[in-house]
Structures are given as C-alpha cells and as structure tokens.
Coordinates of C-alpha atoms in Angstrom, one line a residue:
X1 CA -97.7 -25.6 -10.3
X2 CA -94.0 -24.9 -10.3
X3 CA -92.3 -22.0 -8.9
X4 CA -89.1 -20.6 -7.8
X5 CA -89.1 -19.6 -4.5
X6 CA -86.2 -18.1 -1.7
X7 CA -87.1 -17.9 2.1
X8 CA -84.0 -15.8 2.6
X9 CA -81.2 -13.9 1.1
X10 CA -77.6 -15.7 0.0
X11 CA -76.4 -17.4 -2.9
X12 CA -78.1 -19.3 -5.6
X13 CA -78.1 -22.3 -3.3
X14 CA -80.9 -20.6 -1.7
X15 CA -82.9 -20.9 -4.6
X16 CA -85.8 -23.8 -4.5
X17 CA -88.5 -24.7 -7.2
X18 CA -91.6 -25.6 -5.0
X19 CA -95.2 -26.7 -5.9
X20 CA -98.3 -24.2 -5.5
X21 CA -101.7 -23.7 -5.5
X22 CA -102.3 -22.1 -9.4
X23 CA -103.5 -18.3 -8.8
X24 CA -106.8 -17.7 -9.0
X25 CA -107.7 -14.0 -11.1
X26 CA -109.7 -11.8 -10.0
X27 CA -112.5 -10.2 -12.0
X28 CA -109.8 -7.3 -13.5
X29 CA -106.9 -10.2 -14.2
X30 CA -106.5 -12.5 -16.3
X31 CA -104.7 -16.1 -15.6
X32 CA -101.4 -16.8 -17.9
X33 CA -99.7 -20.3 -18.4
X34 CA -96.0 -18.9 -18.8
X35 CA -94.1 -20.5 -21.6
X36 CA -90.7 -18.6 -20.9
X37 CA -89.4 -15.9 -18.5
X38 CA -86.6 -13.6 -18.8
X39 CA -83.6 -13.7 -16.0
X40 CA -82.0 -10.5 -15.6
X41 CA -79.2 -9.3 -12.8
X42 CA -81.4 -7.4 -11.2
X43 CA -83.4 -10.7 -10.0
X44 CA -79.9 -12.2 -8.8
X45 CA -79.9 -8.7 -6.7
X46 CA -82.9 -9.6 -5.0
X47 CA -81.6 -12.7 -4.2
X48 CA -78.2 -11.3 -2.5
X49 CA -80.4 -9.0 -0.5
X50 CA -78.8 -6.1 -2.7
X51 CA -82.0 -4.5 -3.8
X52 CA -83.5 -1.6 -2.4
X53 CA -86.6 -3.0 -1.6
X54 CA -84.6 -5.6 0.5
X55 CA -86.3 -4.8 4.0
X56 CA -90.3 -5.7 1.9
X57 CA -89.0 -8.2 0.4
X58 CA -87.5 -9.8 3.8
X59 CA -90.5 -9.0 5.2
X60 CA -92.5 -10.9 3.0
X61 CA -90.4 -14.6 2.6
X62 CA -90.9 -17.0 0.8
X63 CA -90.9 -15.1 -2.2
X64 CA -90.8 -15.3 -5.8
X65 CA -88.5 -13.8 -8.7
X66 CA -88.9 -12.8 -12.2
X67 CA -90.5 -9.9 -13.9
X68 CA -90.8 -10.5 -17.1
X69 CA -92.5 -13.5 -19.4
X70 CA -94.6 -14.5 -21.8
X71 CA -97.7 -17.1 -22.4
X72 CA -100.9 -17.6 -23.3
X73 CA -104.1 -16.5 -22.0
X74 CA -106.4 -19.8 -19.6
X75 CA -109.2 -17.5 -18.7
X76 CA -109.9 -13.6 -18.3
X77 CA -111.8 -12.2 -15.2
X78 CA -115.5 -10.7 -16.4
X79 CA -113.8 -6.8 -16.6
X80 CA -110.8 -7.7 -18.6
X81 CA -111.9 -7.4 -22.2
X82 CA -108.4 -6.6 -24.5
X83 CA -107.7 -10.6 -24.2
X84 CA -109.4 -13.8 -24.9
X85 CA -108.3 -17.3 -23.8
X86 CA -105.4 -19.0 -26.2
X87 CA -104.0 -15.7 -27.2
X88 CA -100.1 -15.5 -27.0
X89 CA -99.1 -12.4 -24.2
X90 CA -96.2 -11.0 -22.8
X91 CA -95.4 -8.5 -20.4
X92 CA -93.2 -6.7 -17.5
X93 CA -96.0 -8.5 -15.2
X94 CA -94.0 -8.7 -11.4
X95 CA -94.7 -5.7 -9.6
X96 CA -91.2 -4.2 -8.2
X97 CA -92.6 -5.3 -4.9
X98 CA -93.4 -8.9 -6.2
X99 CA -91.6 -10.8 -8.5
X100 CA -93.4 -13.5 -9.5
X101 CA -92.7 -14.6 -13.1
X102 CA -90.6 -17.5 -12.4
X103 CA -93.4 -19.8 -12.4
X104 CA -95.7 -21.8 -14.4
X105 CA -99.0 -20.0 -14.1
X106 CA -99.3 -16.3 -13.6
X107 CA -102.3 -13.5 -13.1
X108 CA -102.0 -9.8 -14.0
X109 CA -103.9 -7.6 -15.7
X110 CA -104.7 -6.5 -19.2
X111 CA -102.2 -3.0 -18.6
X112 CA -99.4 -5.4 -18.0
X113 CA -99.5 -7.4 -21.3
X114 CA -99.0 -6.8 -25.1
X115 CA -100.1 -9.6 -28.0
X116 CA -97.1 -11.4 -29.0
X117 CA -97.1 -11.6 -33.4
X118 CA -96.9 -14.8 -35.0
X119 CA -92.8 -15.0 -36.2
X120 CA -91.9 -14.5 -32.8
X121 CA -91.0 -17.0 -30.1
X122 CA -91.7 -17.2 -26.8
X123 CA -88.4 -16.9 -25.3
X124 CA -87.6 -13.1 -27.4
X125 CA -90.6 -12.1 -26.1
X126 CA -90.3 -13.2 -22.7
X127 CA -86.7 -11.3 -22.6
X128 CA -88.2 -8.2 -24.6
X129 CA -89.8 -6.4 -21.5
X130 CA -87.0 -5.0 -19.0
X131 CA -84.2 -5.0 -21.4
X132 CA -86.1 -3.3 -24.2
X133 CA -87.9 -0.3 -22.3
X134 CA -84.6 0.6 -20.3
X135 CA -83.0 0.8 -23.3
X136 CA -86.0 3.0 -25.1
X137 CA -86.2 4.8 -22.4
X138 CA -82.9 5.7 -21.7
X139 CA -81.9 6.6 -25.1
X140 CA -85.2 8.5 -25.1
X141 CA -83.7 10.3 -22.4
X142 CA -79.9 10.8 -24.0
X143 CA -82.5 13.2 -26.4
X144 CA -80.3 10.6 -29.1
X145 CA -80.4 12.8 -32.7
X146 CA -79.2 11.8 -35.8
X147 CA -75.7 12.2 -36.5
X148 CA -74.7 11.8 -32.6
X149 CA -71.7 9.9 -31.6
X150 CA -73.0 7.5 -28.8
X151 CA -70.9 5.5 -26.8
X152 CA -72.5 2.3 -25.1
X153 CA -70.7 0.4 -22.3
X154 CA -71.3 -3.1 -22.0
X155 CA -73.1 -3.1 -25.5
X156 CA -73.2 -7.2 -25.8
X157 CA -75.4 -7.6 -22.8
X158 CA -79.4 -7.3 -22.4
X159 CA -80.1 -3.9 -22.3
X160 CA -76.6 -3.0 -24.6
X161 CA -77.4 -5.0 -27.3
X162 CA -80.7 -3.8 -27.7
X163 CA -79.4 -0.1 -27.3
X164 CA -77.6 -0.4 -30.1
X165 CA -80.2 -1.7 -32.4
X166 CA -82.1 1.3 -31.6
X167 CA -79.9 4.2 -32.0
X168 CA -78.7 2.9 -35.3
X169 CA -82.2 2.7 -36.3
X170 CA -82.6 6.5 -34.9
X171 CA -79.4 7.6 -37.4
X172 CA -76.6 7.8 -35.1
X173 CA -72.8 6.4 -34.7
X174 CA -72.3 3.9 -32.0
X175 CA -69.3 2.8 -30.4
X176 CA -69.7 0.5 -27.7
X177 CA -66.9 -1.5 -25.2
X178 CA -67.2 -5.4 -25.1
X179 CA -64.6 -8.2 -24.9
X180 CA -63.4 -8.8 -28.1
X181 CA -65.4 -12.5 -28.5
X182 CA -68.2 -10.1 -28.9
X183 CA -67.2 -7.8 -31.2
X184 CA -68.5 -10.2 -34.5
X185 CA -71.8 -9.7 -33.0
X186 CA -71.9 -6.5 -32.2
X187 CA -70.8 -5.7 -35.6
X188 CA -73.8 -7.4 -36.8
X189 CA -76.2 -5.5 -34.8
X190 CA -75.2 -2.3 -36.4
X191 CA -72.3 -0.9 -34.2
X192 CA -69.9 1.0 -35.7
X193 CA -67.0 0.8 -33.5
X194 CA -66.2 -1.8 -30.8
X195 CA -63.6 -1.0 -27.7
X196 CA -61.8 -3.8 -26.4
X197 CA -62.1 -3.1 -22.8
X198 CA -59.5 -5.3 -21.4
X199 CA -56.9 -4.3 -23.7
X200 CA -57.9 -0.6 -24.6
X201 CA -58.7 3.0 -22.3
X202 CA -61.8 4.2 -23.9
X203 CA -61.3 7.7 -22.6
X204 CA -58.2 7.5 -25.3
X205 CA -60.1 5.9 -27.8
X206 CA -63.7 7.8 -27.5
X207 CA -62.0 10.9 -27.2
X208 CA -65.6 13.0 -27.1
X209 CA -69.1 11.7 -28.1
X210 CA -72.3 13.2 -27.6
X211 CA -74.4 10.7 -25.5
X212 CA -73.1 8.2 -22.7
X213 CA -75.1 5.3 -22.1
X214 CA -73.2 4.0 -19.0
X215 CA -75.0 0.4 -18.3
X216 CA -72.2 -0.3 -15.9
X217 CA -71.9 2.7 -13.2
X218 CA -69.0 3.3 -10.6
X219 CA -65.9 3.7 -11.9
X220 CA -66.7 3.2 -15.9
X221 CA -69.6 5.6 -14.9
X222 CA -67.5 8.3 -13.2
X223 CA -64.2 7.6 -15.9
X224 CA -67.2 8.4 -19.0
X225 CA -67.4 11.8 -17.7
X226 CA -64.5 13.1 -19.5
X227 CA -65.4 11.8 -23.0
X228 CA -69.2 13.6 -22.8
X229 CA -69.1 16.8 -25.2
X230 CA -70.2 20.1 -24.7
X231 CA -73.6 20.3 -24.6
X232 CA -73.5 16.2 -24.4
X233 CA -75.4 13.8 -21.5
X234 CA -74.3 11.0 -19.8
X235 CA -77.3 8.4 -18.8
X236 CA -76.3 5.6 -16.1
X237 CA -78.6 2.9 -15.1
X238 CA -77.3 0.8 -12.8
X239 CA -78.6 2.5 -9.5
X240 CA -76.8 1.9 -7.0
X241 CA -73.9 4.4 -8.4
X242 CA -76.0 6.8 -10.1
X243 CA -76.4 9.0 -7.5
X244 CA -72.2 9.3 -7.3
X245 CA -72.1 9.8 -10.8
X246 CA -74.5 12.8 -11.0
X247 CA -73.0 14.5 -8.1
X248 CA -69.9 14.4 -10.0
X249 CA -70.9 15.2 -13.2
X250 CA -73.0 18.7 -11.8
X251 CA -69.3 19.4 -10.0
X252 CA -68.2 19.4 -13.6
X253 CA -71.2 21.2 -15.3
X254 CA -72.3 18.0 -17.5
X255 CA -75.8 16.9 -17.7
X256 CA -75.5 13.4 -16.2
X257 CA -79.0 11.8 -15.4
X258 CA -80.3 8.6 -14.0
X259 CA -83.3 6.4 -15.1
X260 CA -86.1 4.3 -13.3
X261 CA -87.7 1.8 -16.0
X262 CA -91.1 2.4 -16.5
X263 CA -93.2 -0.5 -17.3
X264 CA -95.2 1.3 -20.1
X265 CA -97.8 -0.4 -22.4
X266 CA -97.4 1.7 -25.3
X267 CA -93.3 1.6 -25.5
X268 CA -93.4 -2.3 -25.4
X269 CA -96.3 -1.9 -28.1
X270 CA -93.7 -0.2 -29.9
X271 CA -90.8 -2.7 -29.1
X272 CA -92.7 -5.5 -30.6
X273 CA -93.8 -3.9 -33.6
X274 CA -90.1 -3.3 -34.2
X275 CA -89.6 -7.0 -33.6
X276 CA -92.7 -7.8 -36.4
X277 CA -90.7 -5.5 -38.5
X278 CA -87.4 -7.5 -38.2
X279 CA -86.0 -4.2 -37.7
X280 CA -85.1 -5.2 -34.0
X281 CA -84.0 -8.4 -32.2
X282 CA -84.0 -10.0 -29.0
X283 CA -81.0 -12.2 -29.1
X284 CA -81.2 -15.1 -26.2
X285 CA -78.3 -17.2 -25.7
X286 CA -79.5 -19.5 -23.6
X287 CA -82.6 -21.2 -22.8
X288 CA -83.1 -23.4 -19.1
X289 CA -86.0 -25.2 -17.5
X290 CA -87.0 -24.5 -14.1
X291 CA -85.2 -27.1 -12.5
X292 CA -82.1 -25.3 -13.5
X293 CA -82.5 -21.9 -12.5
X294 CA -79.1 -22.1 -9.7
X295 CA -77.1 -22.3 -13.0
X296 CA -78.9 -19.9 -15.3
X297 CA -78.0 -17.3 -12.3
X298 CA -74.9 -18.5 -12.1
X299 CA -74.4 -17.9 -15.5
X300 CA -76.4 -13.9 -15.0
X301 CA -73.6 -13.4 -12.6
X302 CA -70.6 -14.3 -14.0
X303 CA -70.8 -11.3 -16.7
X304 CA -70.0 -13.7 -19.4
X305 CA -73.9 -13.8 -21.0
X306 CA -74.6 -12.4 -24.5
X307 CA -77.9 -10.8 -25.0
X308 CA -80.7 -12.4 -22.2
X309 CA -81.1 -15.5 -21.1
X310 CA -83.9 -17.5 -20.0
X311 CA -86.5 -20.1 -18.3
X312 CA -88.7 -21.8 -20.4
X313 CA -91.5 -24.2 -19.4
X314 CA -92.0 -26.6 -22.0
X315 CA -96.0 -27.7 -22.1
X316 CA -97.7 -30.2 -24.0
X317 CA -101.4 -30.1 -25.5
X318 CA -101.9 -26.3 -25.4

C-alpha cells in the first residue's frame, strides 16, 4: 500500500509516500481501506519537530502522519462486532503517539470509528473528526448559553468554521476575525459579525463579549483578555501559548482555560448526526492525492486554507 512517511524532522521536502506491507488486525481491530484523510496543522507540527511528543516520535522514525479519515470496512477481527465488511466508517483513528492515517489501508478498533450516513461524502467526513470535537468541546467548555456574545478568532479555518456553526445552532451572537475574502462565507455559516483583522483592532471593535474562543494563542490570545466580560471565559487551543495565556488571565482574575481534544465516540456520534441533519457542515476546500501531500502542507501552512483540506485515495471496484 501507499503511505506517507518522514525519517526525520524539517520541511515538507522531507515528506515521502513509500510502499508497505497492508496491516494485518488483530482479533479487537478491524482493517479499513481509507478513502480520504483530513490534513490539519497540527500534522505539519509533527513534521517541523514542533510537537510535544517530538522526542517519541524521533525515537520511533520512519513514521507516519494523519489522524483522522474515513473508509470502508475489508474485514473485522472475531471480537469486533459494531461493524461488518463494506460499511462506510470514519474516525480520529491515529493514536497521539502514532499517526497513521495518511495511508491507504488502516486498522483500529470499533471505539475509534462512527458509521458515516448516506448524503455524506467521504472527504466531510474524513475532515469531521479533529476539527469537529475541538470545537464541541471547547464551546462545551466556554459553558456557551443562549444570548451570549462570542467572539471566534480565526473563524474561516477548520476548527473556526465549524465553531461557529455550533454556537449559532446553541442561540448565541457570533462575531469572529477573518480576512475580508472570507467574510461572504462566514456570513453564510451563521456569523453575525465579521472583524477584518488586517485592517481593524478587535479589542475596539468587540468591546466585551462573553466567551473567547482564541484558536490562534500568543499575542491574539493574550490581546482577547481585555474584551472577556465579567463573569466571561476565554478558551485557547493552540497549546503551545496556553499556558502564558492562563497565567495572565488568573493575574487579572478572568477565567481563561485550555483544552486537550478528546477523541470521544459519542461527541462525533453527535457531530455526524448534525451533519445527517444538514444543520452542520464540513466545508473542504481542497481535495489532493497522495502523491501530492508536499503541497497540501504547503498549503496547511501558509494560513491561506478555508475550512479543511484533504488526501483522498481514489479506488476502483469497491
């Protein structure tokens, strides 16, 4: 099979799509052909050496990258009951410790995957996985009511665009920052106000909201401080500022909280019944096959992507 593949950290030249020996499931996994896989910055930070886990991951080269996918079921080990072979399956399947997803064939097990509806296509619900449950699960930590003002940085991206969709659906006001070739789209998704970041201070324009969903940390992080409200909460996700941003925020008495993503069955459950419903899309950009993974993380790391992006593997006869 095809994979991606890096035998040390650096830029995307480092990148290489090798042939493998297809993975062979145990009795408790379940063997996937991957149709598409979702490409997200944090496996460009992997590649840079930038992750946390860098040491493992050094430790371990070659290794692979990609979290997130989706496919249909070859065969199930003799303990895995939820799935049978032919079914359509996605899921947050790369262990933190070992991506894997960018790749034709995967195995994982039944806790890892959800059925993907008919309506759908493979490339939304590849993307769904890391984008949609740190957006869930950040605005489930904001505590988001309805009537709150919420301000979302970087609102055309993965995890932003989807944030949006959620909140409006959970009755609150949404102003997000985005350049303004995004604001047509962000409009569509339900936002209610869109800051022009290059042109515009959104401390001036925000003024106070209620919740801060900061999905760009350092100094947007630190500067989002002074528009949270009393009683209001700041969430940051990018980790590797979080930790700056909270110590700041407790100098200043506001409730400012990180998040971990938390690969959980029954919020991607959710997710995708939201995407059955049509009351929530995954919007992908751009599609690329394998062979042209340098410039779909060229393209992650540029900052110029709307929505996800994505690998898809294009198969014949299945």
């Amino acid at each position: 099979m095809k994979a991606v593949q890096i035998s040390q950290f650096g830029s995307v030249d480092v990148l290489s799509v090798v042939e493998l020996e297809i993975p062979k499931p145990k009795e408790n996994e379940l063997l996937i052909k991957v149709k598409a896989a979702g490409i997200n910055p944090v496996d460009c930070k992997i590649r840079r050496g930038l992750h946390h886990s860098a040491k493992k991951f050094k430790d371990k080269f070659p290794i692979g990258l990609g979290f997130e996918m989706s496919g249909q079921v070859v065969t199930a080990g003799s303990i895995s009951k939820e799935f049978i072979p032919g079914e359509r399956v996605c899921g947050f399947v790369g262990h933190r410790d070992n991506p894997r997803c960018y790749a034709e064939y995967v195995v994982t097990i039944d806790e890892k995957l959800i059925q993907v509806p008919e309506g759908i296509s493979d490339e939304e619900a590849a993307a769904l996985p890391l984008a949609g449950l740190t957006a869930l699960q950040a605005l489930r930590l904001a505590k988001i009511g309805a009537g709150d003002r919420v301000l979302i940085h970087a609102g055309a991206g993965g995890v932003g665009h989807l944030a949006i969709q959620l909140v409006k659906l959970m009755g609150a006001y949404v102003i997000t920052t985005a350049s303004p070739a995004n604001h047509a789209f962000l409009f569509e998704l339900g936002a209610d106000e869109c800051i022009d970041y290059h042109q515009q201070d959104f401390v001036k324009v925000v003024k106070q909201v209620d919740k801060v969903i900061d999905l760009v940390g350092s100094e947007v992080g630190l500067r989002s401080l002074e528009v949270v409200a009393l009683h209001g909460k700041l969430i940051t996700v990018p980790s590797a500022t979080a930790e700056q941003i909270i110590k700041v925020a407790e100098s200043k008495k506001i409730d400012a909280q990180g998040i971990s993503m938390d690969s959980n069955k029954k919020d991607l459950t959710y997710l995708m019944g939201l995407m059955a419903q049509k009351k929530l899309k995954v919007f992908v950009s751009r599609t690329f096959p394998i062979d042209e993974v340098k410039a779909a993380q060229q393209l992650i790391e540029s900052g110029k992507t709307k929505g996800k992006i994505a690998l898809v593997f294009k198969w014949y006869n299945f």
